[in-house]
CSV table of C-alpha atoms in Angstrom, one decimal:
chain,number,residue,atom,x,y,z
L,1,MET,CA,-0.1,-0.2,-0.3
L,2,THR,CA,2.9,2.2,0.9
L,3,ARG,CA,4.7,1.7,-2.3
L,4,SER,CA,1.3,2.5,-4.3
L,5,ILE,CA,1.2,5.6,-2.2
L,6,GLU,CA,4.6,6.5,-2.8
L,7,HIS,CA,4.0,6.0,-6.6
L,8,ARG,CA,0.9,8.3,-7.2
L,9,ALA,CA,3.0,11.3,-5.0
L,10,ARG,CA,5.6,11.2,-7.2
L,11,HIS,CA,3.5,10.9,-10.4
L,12,THR,CA,1.0,13.8,-9.1
L,13,PRO,CA,1.6,17.2,-10.3
L,14,ARG,CA,3.5,20.1,-8.4
L,15,VAL,CA,4.1,17.5,-5.5
L,16,SER,CA,7.3,17.0,-3.8
L,17,LEU,CA,8.0,14.2,-1.7
L,18,LYS,CA,10.5,14.8,1.3
L,19,GLY,CA,11.1,11.9,3.5
L,20,SER,CA,7.7,11.2,5.0
L,21,ARG,CA,6.1,14.7,4.3
L,22,ILE,CA,4.7,15.8,1.2
L,23,TYR,CA,4.2,19.3,0.0
L,24,TRP,CA,2.6,20.9,-2.8
L,25,GLU,CA,4.7,23.5,-4.7
L,26,PRO,CA,2.9,25.9,-7.2
L,27,SER,CA,5.3,26.9,-10.2
L,28,ALA,CA,6.5,30.6,-10.3
L,29,SER,CA,4.3,31.8,-13.0
L,30,LEU,CA,1.3,30.3,-10.6
L,31,ARG,CA,2.8,32.0,-7.5
L,32,ARG,CA,2.8,35.8,-9.3
L,33,ALA,CA,-0.5,34.8,-9.8
L,34,GLY,CA,-1.1,34.2,-5.8
L,35,PHE,CA,-0.7,30.8,-5.5
L,36,LYS,CA,1.7,29.8,-2.1
L,37,GLY,CA,3.5,26.6,-1.8
L,38,VAL,CA,1.2,24.2,1.3
L,39,PRO,CA,2.9,21.4,3.4
L,40,LEU,CA,0.6,18.6,3.0
L,41,GLY,CA,2.0,16.6,6.1
L,42,LEU,CA,2.5,12.9,6.6
L,43,LEU,CA,2.2,11.1,3.2
L,44,SER,CA,-1.1,10.2,2.8
L,45,ILE,CA,-4.2,9.2,0.8
L,46,ASP,CA,-6.2,12.4,2.5
L,47,ALA,CA,-2.8,14.3,1.5
L,48,LEU,CA,-2.8,13.2,-1.8
L,49,ASN,CA,-6.4,14.4,-2.1
L,50,GLN,CA,-5.8,17.8,-0.9
L,51,ALA,CA,-2.6,17.6,-3.5
L,52,ASP,CA,-5.8,16.9,-6.4
L,53,ALA,CA,-7.8,19.8,-5.2
L,54,LEU,CA,-5.2,22.5,-5.1
L,55,ASN,CA,-4.0,21.0,-8.5
L,56,ALA,CA,-7.6,21.5,-10.3
L,57,LYS,CA,-7.7,24.7,-8.7
L,58,ALA,CA,-4.4,25.7,-10.4
L,59,ASP,CA,-5.7,24.2,-13.7
L,60,GLU,CA,-8.6,26.3,-13.4
L,61,HIS,CA,-6.9,29.5,-13.1
L,62,ILE,CA,-4.2,28.2,-16.2
L,63,GLU,CA,-7.0,27.3,-18.4
L,64,THR,CA,-8.8,30.8,-17.6
L,65,SER,CA,-5.9,33.0,-18.0
L,66,ASP,CA,-5.4,35.2,-21.1
L,67,ALA,CA,-3.2,32.9,-22.9
L,68,ASP,CA,-4.5,32.8,-26.8
L,69,ARG,CA,-3.4,31.2,-29.7
L,70,SER,CA,-1.5,34.7,-31.4
L,71,ARG,CA,1.1,34.8,-28.0
L,72,PRO,CA,4.3,33.2,-28.9
L,73,ASP,CA,4.5,31.1,-26.4
L,74,THR,CA,1.7,29.1,-26.7
L,75,ILE,CA,1.4,25.2,-27.1
L,76,ALA,CA,-0.2,26.2,-30.8
L,77,SER,CA,3.4,28.2,-31.7
L,78,VAL,CA,5.4,25.5,-30.2
L,79,LEU,CA,3.9,22.9,-32.6
L,80,ASP,CA,4.3,25.6,-35.7
L,81,ASP,CA,8.1,26.4,-34.5
L,82,PHE,CA,8.6,22.4,-34.4
L,83,GLU,CA,7.2,21.9,-37.7
L,84,ALA,CA,9.3,24.7,-39.3
L,85,SER,CA,12.2,23.0,-37.5
L,86,ASP,CA,14.9,21.1,-39.4
L,87,GLU,CA,14.7,18.5,-37.1
L,88,PHE,CA,11.2,18.0,-38.0
L,89,LYS,CA,11.8,18.3,-41.8
L,90,GLN,CA,14.4,15.6,-41.8
L,91,LYS,CA,11.6,13.4,-41.2
L,92,SER,CA,10.2,10.7,-44.0
L,93,ALA,CA,7.0,12.2,-46.3
L,94,ARG,CA,4.9,9.8,-44.4
L,95,THR,CA,6.0,10.6,-40.5
L,96,GLN,CA,5.5,14.5,-41.4
L,97,SER,CA,2.2,14.1,-42.9
L,98,ASP,CA,1.0,11.5,-40.0
L,99,ARG,CA,2.5,14.3,-37.3
L,100,LYS,CA,0.9,17.2,-38.9
L,101,ARG,CA,-2.5,15.1,-38.8
L,102,TYR,CA,-1.6,15.0,-35.1
L,103,TYR,CA,-0.7,18.2,-34.8
L,104,ARG,CA,-3.5,20.0,-36.3
L,105,ARG,CA,-5.5,17.9,-33.3
L,106,ALA,CA,-3.2,19.3,-30.4
L,107,ARG,CA,-3.3,23.1,-31.6
L,108,LYS,CA,-7.5,22.7,-31.6
L,109,ASP,CA,-7.5,20.9,-27.9
L,110,ILE,CA,-4.4,21.9,-26.0
L,111,GLY,CA,-3.5,24.7,-28.6
L,112,HIS,CA,-4.0,28.0,-26.6
L,113,PHE,CA,-2.2,27.0,-23.3
L,114,ASN,CA,0.8,28.5,-22.4
L,115,ALA,CA,3.7,26.4,-23.3
L,116,LEU,CA,5.1,27.0,-19.9
L,117,GLN,CA,2.2,26.1,-17.8
L,118,LEU,CA,0.7,23.3,-19.6
L,119,THR,CA,0.5,20.2,-16.9
L,120,THR,CA,0.7,16.8,-17.0
L,121,LEU,CA,-2.7,16.2,-15.5
L,122,ARG,CA,-4.1,18.1,-18.7
L,123,MET,CA,-2.1,16.1,-20.9
L,124,GLN,CA,-3.9,12.9,-19.6
L,125,THR,CA,-6.8,14.4,-19.5
L,126,TRP,CA,-6.6,14.6,-23.7
L,127,TYR,CA,-5.4,11.5,-23.6
L,128,ARG,CA,-8.5,9.8,-21.8
L,129,ASP,CA,-10.7,11.7,-24.3
L,130,LEU,CA,-8.8,11.2,-27.2
L,131,SER,CA,-9.3,7.5,-26.4
L,132,LYS,CA,-13.3,7.7,-26.0
L,133,ALA,CA,-13.0,7.3,-29.8
L,134,SER,CA,-9.6,5.4,-30.1
L,135,VAL,CA,-7.3,3.9,-27.7
L,136,ALA,CA,-4.3,3.4,-30.7
L,137,ASP,CA,-5.1,7.0,-32.4
L,138,ALA,CA,-4.8,8.5,-28.6
L,139,ILE,CA,-1.7,7.0,-28.4
L,140,GLU,CA,-0.7,8.2,-31.4
L,141,HIS,CA,-1.3,11.8,-30.9
L,142,VAL,CA,0.0,12.2,-27.3
L,143,SER,CA,3.4,10.1,-28.7
L,144,SER,CA,3.8,12.5,-31.4
L,145,VAL,CA,3.4,15.8,-29.2
L,146,LYS,CA,5.7,14.8,-26.9
L,147,VAL,CA,8.5,14.5,-29.7
L,148,ALA,CA,7.4,18.1,-30.2
L,149,PHE,CA,7.4,19.3,-26.8
L,150,SER,CA,10.9,17.3,-26.3
L,151,TRP,CA,12.3,19.3,-29.0
L,152,ALA,CA,10.9,22.4,-27.5
L,153,VAL,CA,12.4,21.5,-24.0
L,154,ARG,CA,15.8,21.8,-26.0
L,155,GLU,CA,14.7,24.9,-27.6
L,156,LYS,CA,14.1,26.3,-24.2
L,157,LYS,CA,10.6,26.9,-25.5
L,158,MET,CA,9.2,24.4,-22.4
L,159,ALA,CA,10.4,24.1,-19.5
L,160,SER,CA,9.5,20.2,-19.0
L,161,ASN,CA,7.7,18.0,-21.1
L,162,PRO,CA,4.2,17.8,-19.6
L,163,ALA,CA,3.4,14.8,-21.6
L,164,THR,CA,6.2,12.5,-20.5
L,165,ASP,CA,4.4,11.0,-17.1
L,166,VAL,CA,1.0,10.1,-19.1
L,167,ASP,CA,-0.1,7.0,-18.5
L,168,MET,CA,-1.1,4.9,-21.5
L,169,PRO,CA,-0.4,1.4,-22.7
L,170,ALA,CA,2.3,0.6,-24.8
L,171,ARG,CA,1.7,0.7,-28.4
L,172,GLU,CA,1.7,-3.1,-30.0
L,173,SER,CA,3.8,-4.1,-32.6
L,174,ARG,CA,2.4,-5.7,-35.4
L,175,GLN,CA,3.1,-8.8,-36.1
L,176,ARG,CA,1.1,-9.9,-39.0
L,177,ILE,CA,2.9,-12.3,-41.9
L,178,GLY,CA,1.9,-13.6,-45.2
L,179,THR,CA,2.3,-17.1,-46.7
L,180,ARG,CA,3.6,-17.4,-50.1
L,181,ASP,CA,-0.4,-18.2,-50.8
L,182,GLU,CA,-1.4,-15.1,-49.9
L,183,LEU,CA,1.2,-13.4,-51.7
L,184,TRP,CA,0.6,-14.9,-55.4
L,185,ALA,CA,-3.1,-14.5,-54.7
L,186,MET,CA,-2.5,-10.8,-54.4
L,187,VAL,CA,-0.1,-10.3,-57.2
L,188,LYS,CA,-3.0,-12.6,-59.6
L,189,ALA,CA,-5.8,-10.2,-58.0
L,190,LEU,CA,-3.8,-7.4,-58.9
L,191,ASP,CA,-2.8,-8.3,-61.8
L,192,SER,CA,-6.5,-9.1,-62.7
L,193,LEU,CA,-7.0,-5.2,-61.8
L,194,GLN,CA,-4.9,-4.3,-64.2
L,195,LEU,CA,-2.6,-3.1,-61.4
L,196,PRO,CA,0.8,-4.4,-62.4
L,197,SER,CA,2.6,-2.0,-60.7
L,198,ILE,CA,1.5,-2.8,-57.7
L,199,SER,CA,2.1,-6.5,-58.1
L,200,ALA,CA,5.5,-5.7,-58.5
L,201,ILE,CA,5.9,-3.4,-55.3
L,202,SER,CA,4.7,-6.3,-53.5
L,203,ILE,CA,6.9,-8.8,-54.6
L,204,THR,CA,9.7,-6.2,-54.6
L,205,THR,CA,8.9,-5.4,-50.6
L,206,ALA,CA,8.9,-9.2,-49.7
L,207,GLY,CA,12.1,-9.5,-52.0
L,208,THR,CA,14.0,-6.7,-50.2
L,209,MET,CA,12.6,-6.3,-46.6
L,210,GLN,CA,12.2,-2.9,-47.5
L,211,ARG,CA,9.8,-0.5,-45.8
L,212,ILE,CA,6.9,-0.1,-48.5
L,213,GLY,CA,7.2,3.6,-48.8
L,214,ASP,CA,10.9,3.0,-49.9
L,215,VAL,CA,10.0,0.7,-52.5
L,216,ARG,CA,6.9,2.9,-53.9
L,217,SER,CA,9.6,5.9,-54.1
L,218,LEU,CA,12.3,3.6,-56.0
L,219,ILE,CA,13.4,5.2,-59.4
L,220,THR,CA,15.2,3.3,-62.2
L,221,THR,CA,18.4,4.7,-61.5
L,222,ASN,CA,18.4,2.4,-58.3
L,223,ALA,CA,17.8,-0.7,-60.0
L,224,ARG,CA,20.8,-1.7,-62.5
L,225,GLY,CA,22.2,-4.4,-63.4
L,226,GLY,CA,20.8,-7.1,-61.0
L,227,GLN,CA,20.9,-5.1,-58.3
L,228,LEU,CA,18.9,-2.3,-56.0
L,229,SER,CA,21.0,0.6,-54.5
L,230,LEU,CA,19.0,3.0,-52.1
L,231,ILE,CA,19.3,5.2,-49.4
L,232,GLN,CA,16.6,4.4,-46.7
L,233,SER,CA,14.3,7.3,-46.2
L,234,LYS,CA,13.8,6.5,-42.5
L,235,THR,CA,17.6,5.0,-41.2
L,236,LYS,CA,19.6,7.1,-44.1
L,237,ARG,CA,21.2,4.0,-44.5
L,238,PRO,CA,23.0,3.4,-48.0
L,239,LEU,CA,22.5,-0.3,-49.4
L,240,THR,CA,23.2,-2.1,-52.4
L,241,PHE,CA,22.6,-6.0,-52.7
L,242,ARG,CA,21.7,-8.4,-55.3
L,243,LEU,CA,17.8,-8.4,-56.2
L,244,HIS,CA,16.0,-12.1,-56.4
L,245,SER,CA,15.8,-13.6,-59.9
L,246,LEU,CA,11.5,-13.5,-59.4
L,247,ILE,CA,12.0,-9.3,-59.1
L,248,VAL,CA,14.1,-8.9,-62.0
L,249,ASP,CA,11.9,-11.3,-64.4
L,250,ARG,CA,8.9,-8.9,-62.8
L,251,LEU,CA,10.8,-6.0,-63.1
L,252,GLY,CA,11.8,-6.6,-67.0
L,253,ASP,CA,13.7,-4.5,-69.0
L,254,ILE,CA,14.3,-1.3,-67.1
L,255,PRO,CA,14.6,2.3,-69.2
L,256,ASN,CA,17.9,4.5,-68.7
L,257,ASP,CA,16.1,7.8,-68.1
L,258,PRO,CA,15.8,8.2,-64.7
L,259,ALA,CA,11.8,7.7,-63.8
L,260,PRO,CA,9.8,6.3,-61.1
L,261,LEU,CA,10.4,2.6,-61.0
L,262,PHE,CA,6.9,1.8,-60.3
L,263,ARG,CA,4.4,4.0,-62.2
L,264,SER,CA,0.9,4.0,-61.2
L,265,GLU,CA,-1.2,3.2,-64.4
L,266,ARG,CA,-3.7,5.9,-64.3
L,267,THR,CA,-1.0,8.9,-63.5
L,268,GLY,CA,2.0,7.8,-64.8
L,269,ARG,CA,3.5,8.7,-61.6
L,270,ALA,CA,4.8,7.2,-58.8
L,271,TRP,CA,2.2,5.7,-56.3
L,272,HIS,CA,0.8,8.2,-53.5
L,273,GLU,CA,0.2,6.3,-50.1
L,274,ARG,CA,-3.5,7.0,-50.1
L,275,ALA,CA,-4.3,5.7,-53.7
L,276,PHE,CA,-1.7,2.8,-53.3
L,277,ASN,CA,-3.7,1.6,-50.3
L,278,ARG,CA,-6.8,1.8,-51.5
L,279,ALA,CA,-6.0,-0.3,-54.8
L,280,TRP,CA,-4.2,-2.9,-52.5
L,281,SER,CA,-7.6,-2.4,-50.5
L,282,ARG,CA,-9.7,-3.3,-53.4
L,283,ALA,CA,-7.5,-6.0,-54.6
L,284,ARG,CA,-7.3,-8.1,-51.4
L,285,GLU,CA,-11.2,-7.9,-51.2
L,286,LEU,CA,-11.2,-9.7,-54.6
L,287,ALA,CA,-8.5,-12.2,-53.6
L,288,ALA,CA,-9.9,-12.8,-50.1
L,289,LYS,CA,-12.6,-14.7,-52.2
L,290,GLU,CA,-11.0,-17.2,-52.9
L,291,LEU,CA,-8.6,-16.8,-49.9
L,292,PRO,CA,-10.8,-15.8,-47.1
L,293,SER,CA,-7.6,-15.7,-44.5
L,294,LEU,CA,-6.4,-12.0,-46.2
L,295,ILE,CA,-9.1,-10.8,-44.6
L,296,GLY,CA,-9.0,-12.2,-41.3
L,297,ALA,CA,-11.6,-14.8,-42.0
L,298,ASP,CA,-10.5,-18.1,-42.0
L,299,PRO,CA,-11.4,-19.8,-39.1
L,300,ASN,CA,-8.9,-22.3,-39.7
L,301,VAL,CA,-6.1,-20.2,-39.3
L,302,ASN,CA,-4.6,-20.6,-35.1
L,303,GLU,CA,-1.5,-19.1,-35.4
L,304,HIS,CA,-1.5,-15.2,-34.2
L,305,VAL,CA,0.8,-14.0,-36.6
L,306,TYR,CA,-1.4,-15.3,-39.6
L,307,GLN,CA,-4.6,-13.7,-38.4
L,308,GLY,CA,-5.9,-10.7,-39.1
L,309,ASP,CA,-6.0,-8.7,-42.3
L,310,LEU,CA,-3.0,-9.0,-44.5
L,311,GLN,CA,-1.5,-5.1,-44.9
L,312,ALA,CA,1.4,-4.1,-47.5
L,313,ARG,CA,3.6,-3.0,-44.9
L,314,ASP,CA,3.4,-6.8,-43.5
L,315,LEU,CA,5.4,-7.9,-46.5
L,316,ARG,CA,9.0,-6.4,-45.3
L,317,ARG,CA,8.5,-8.2,-42.2
L,318,THR,CA,6.8,-11.1,-44.0
L,319,GLY,CA,10.4,-11.1,-46.0
L,320,MET,CA,12.7,-11.2,-43.1
L,321,VAL,CA,10.4,-14.2,-41.6
L,322,TRP,CA,10.5,-15.9,-45.1
L,323,ALA,CA,14.8,-15.4,-45.3
L,324,ALA,CA,15.0,-16.5,-41.9
L,325,GLN,CA,13.1,-19.9,-42.3
L,326,ALA,CA,15.5,-20.5,-45.3
L,327,GLY,CA,18.0,-20.2,-42.8
L,328,ALA,CA,19.5,-17.3,-43.0
L,329,THR,CA,21.6,-15.4,-39.8
L,330,VAL,CA,20.6,-12.0,-38.5
L,331,PRO,CA,23.8,-10.1,-39.4
L,332,GLN,CA,22.6,-11.5,-43.5
L,333,ILE,CA,18.8,-10.8,-42.9
L,334,CYS,CA,19.8,-7.0,-41.6
L,335,SER,CA,22.6,-6.7,-44.2
L,336,VAL,CA,19.8,-6.5,-46.6
L,337,SER,CA,16.9,-4.9,-44.2
L,338,GLY,CA,19.3,-2.1,-43.3
L,339,HIS,CA,19.3,-2.9,-39.4
L,340,SER,CA,22.3,-2.8,-37.2
L,341,ILE,CA,23.2,-6.2,-35.7
L,342,GLU,CA,22.4,-4.9,-32.3
L,343,GLU,CA,19.2,-3.4,-33.8
L,344,GLY,CA,18.3,-6.7,-35.6
L,345,MET,CA,18.5,-8.2,-32.1
L,346,LYS,CA,16.3,-6.0,-30.3
L,347,ILE,CA,13.7,-6.1,-32.7
L,348,LEU,CA,13.8,-9.7,-33.2
L,349,GLU,CA,10.3,-10.5,-31.4
L,350,THR,CA,9.0,-7.6,-34.0
L,351,TYR,CA,9.8,-8.6,-37.0
L,352,LEU,CA,10.7,-12.0,-37.0
L,353,PRO,CA,7.6,-13.6,-34.7
L,354,ARG,CA,8.1,-16.8,-33.1
L,355,HIS,CA,7.0,-19.3,-35.8
L,356,GLN,CA,6.6,-23.2,-35.2
L,357,LEU,CA,8.7,-23.6,-38.5
L,358,LEU,CA,11.7,-21.6,-36.7
L,359,ALA,CA,10.8,-23.8,-33.3
L,360,ASP,CA,10.8,-27.3,-35.3
L,361,GLN,CA,14.1,-26.2,-36.7
L,362,ALA,CA,15.6,-25.6,-33.2
L,363,ILE,CA,14.8,-28.9,-32.1
L,364,ILE,CA,15.8,-30.6,-34.5
L,365,LYS,CA,19.3,-29.2,-34.2
L,366,MET,CA,19.7,-29.6,-30.5
L,367,ASP,CA,22.2,-33.2,-29.8
L,368,MET,CA,20.3,-34.5,-26.4
L,369,VAL,CA,23.4,-37.2,-26.7
L,370,LYS,CA,26.7,-35.7,-26.9
L,371,THR,CA,27.8,-33.1,-25.4
L,372,PRO,CA,30.4,-30.4,-27.3
L,373,SER,CA,33.1,-29.3,-26.6
L,374,LEU,CA,33.4,-25.2,-25.5
L,375,ASP,CA,35.2,-24.9,-29.0
L,376,ARG,CA,32.3,-25.8,-30.7
L,377,VAL,CA,29.9,-24.2,-28.7
L,378,ALA,CA,32.0,-21.0,-29.6
L,379,GLU,CA,31.9,-21.4,-33.1
L,380,SER,CA,27.8,-22.8,-33.0
L,381,ILE,CA,27.4,-19.1,-31.2
L,382,ALA,CA,29.4,-17.3,-33.7
L,383,ILE,CA,27.3,-19.0,-36.6
L,384,ALA,CA,24.3,-17.9,-35.2
L,385,LEU,CA,25.7,-14.2,-34.7
């Protein structure tokens, strides 16, 4: 019980814990407005309830203060400045687009607050309000604003980051992977819809283990002589490796002039994300008539990594899993996917979900009769890494 009370005290705004006693300490701006520090006595639930009441009065004052959007110290202006910063502009186009959407909602809901006075309690309330519609979307909103606030703290525009201690569940990592049948069912459906460019993108994404956005953005000069060379938009890592023969066959003769490698059949230009996803979804509905697992409608699918709808972004993970199934090591997979060895090991659970085939391979390779020498153990570890 004592530990839970201490946890609550440490996460209550404007409360400091000194030994067994707690104190309510307003900010300098609140003191200028007439608020004074209050000793609350011994740590107890009643004392913390008093702190909550004092915080409610302080927050009410902040909300009714004369801060407005035109002032240079509002949350709205902080978000404006962050979007104009080099740090924001270095993000990928998709990340910028997503963050701008989240920041538009933040400007609407909390943009009028003074940047030096926005509280964790207010951010927690904002999260709760957003989560009524979608918990996942609420997490994305708060997480995105948290990034902007971190930048603002470094730039001395905010004293602290009020989004840091917002209590919300961790984002779940997506683990869906596709089967070979699902990939080729999608290719068949896309080709029947006269969308061979998306068929090629799908095959290339799985066969190169790259992000779907990077594959959509490839130009003809990235693919030459059966090799792919690119700089990843997110990591800025340069990669060069041989293309799978199926990808080479699908690409066919590549023109010498720089142009989108995968052109929309409608516009002749590279696919934009929204149009691409709409076309993918249309083809998936068509393919699901023969293979319902594509939309998570096959009751015979029991393994969780194959459940739910298959999305285009899952093809990167799928390619990594297929490479592992074929016996590729983590360093080999990372040399294609672009992760460092350390990063590859850290995200093993996300990008290489536990899979029965991998588990079966481990059992097959385990020797339960002979004790290997230390040299042999070291050699096996080196090969695994």
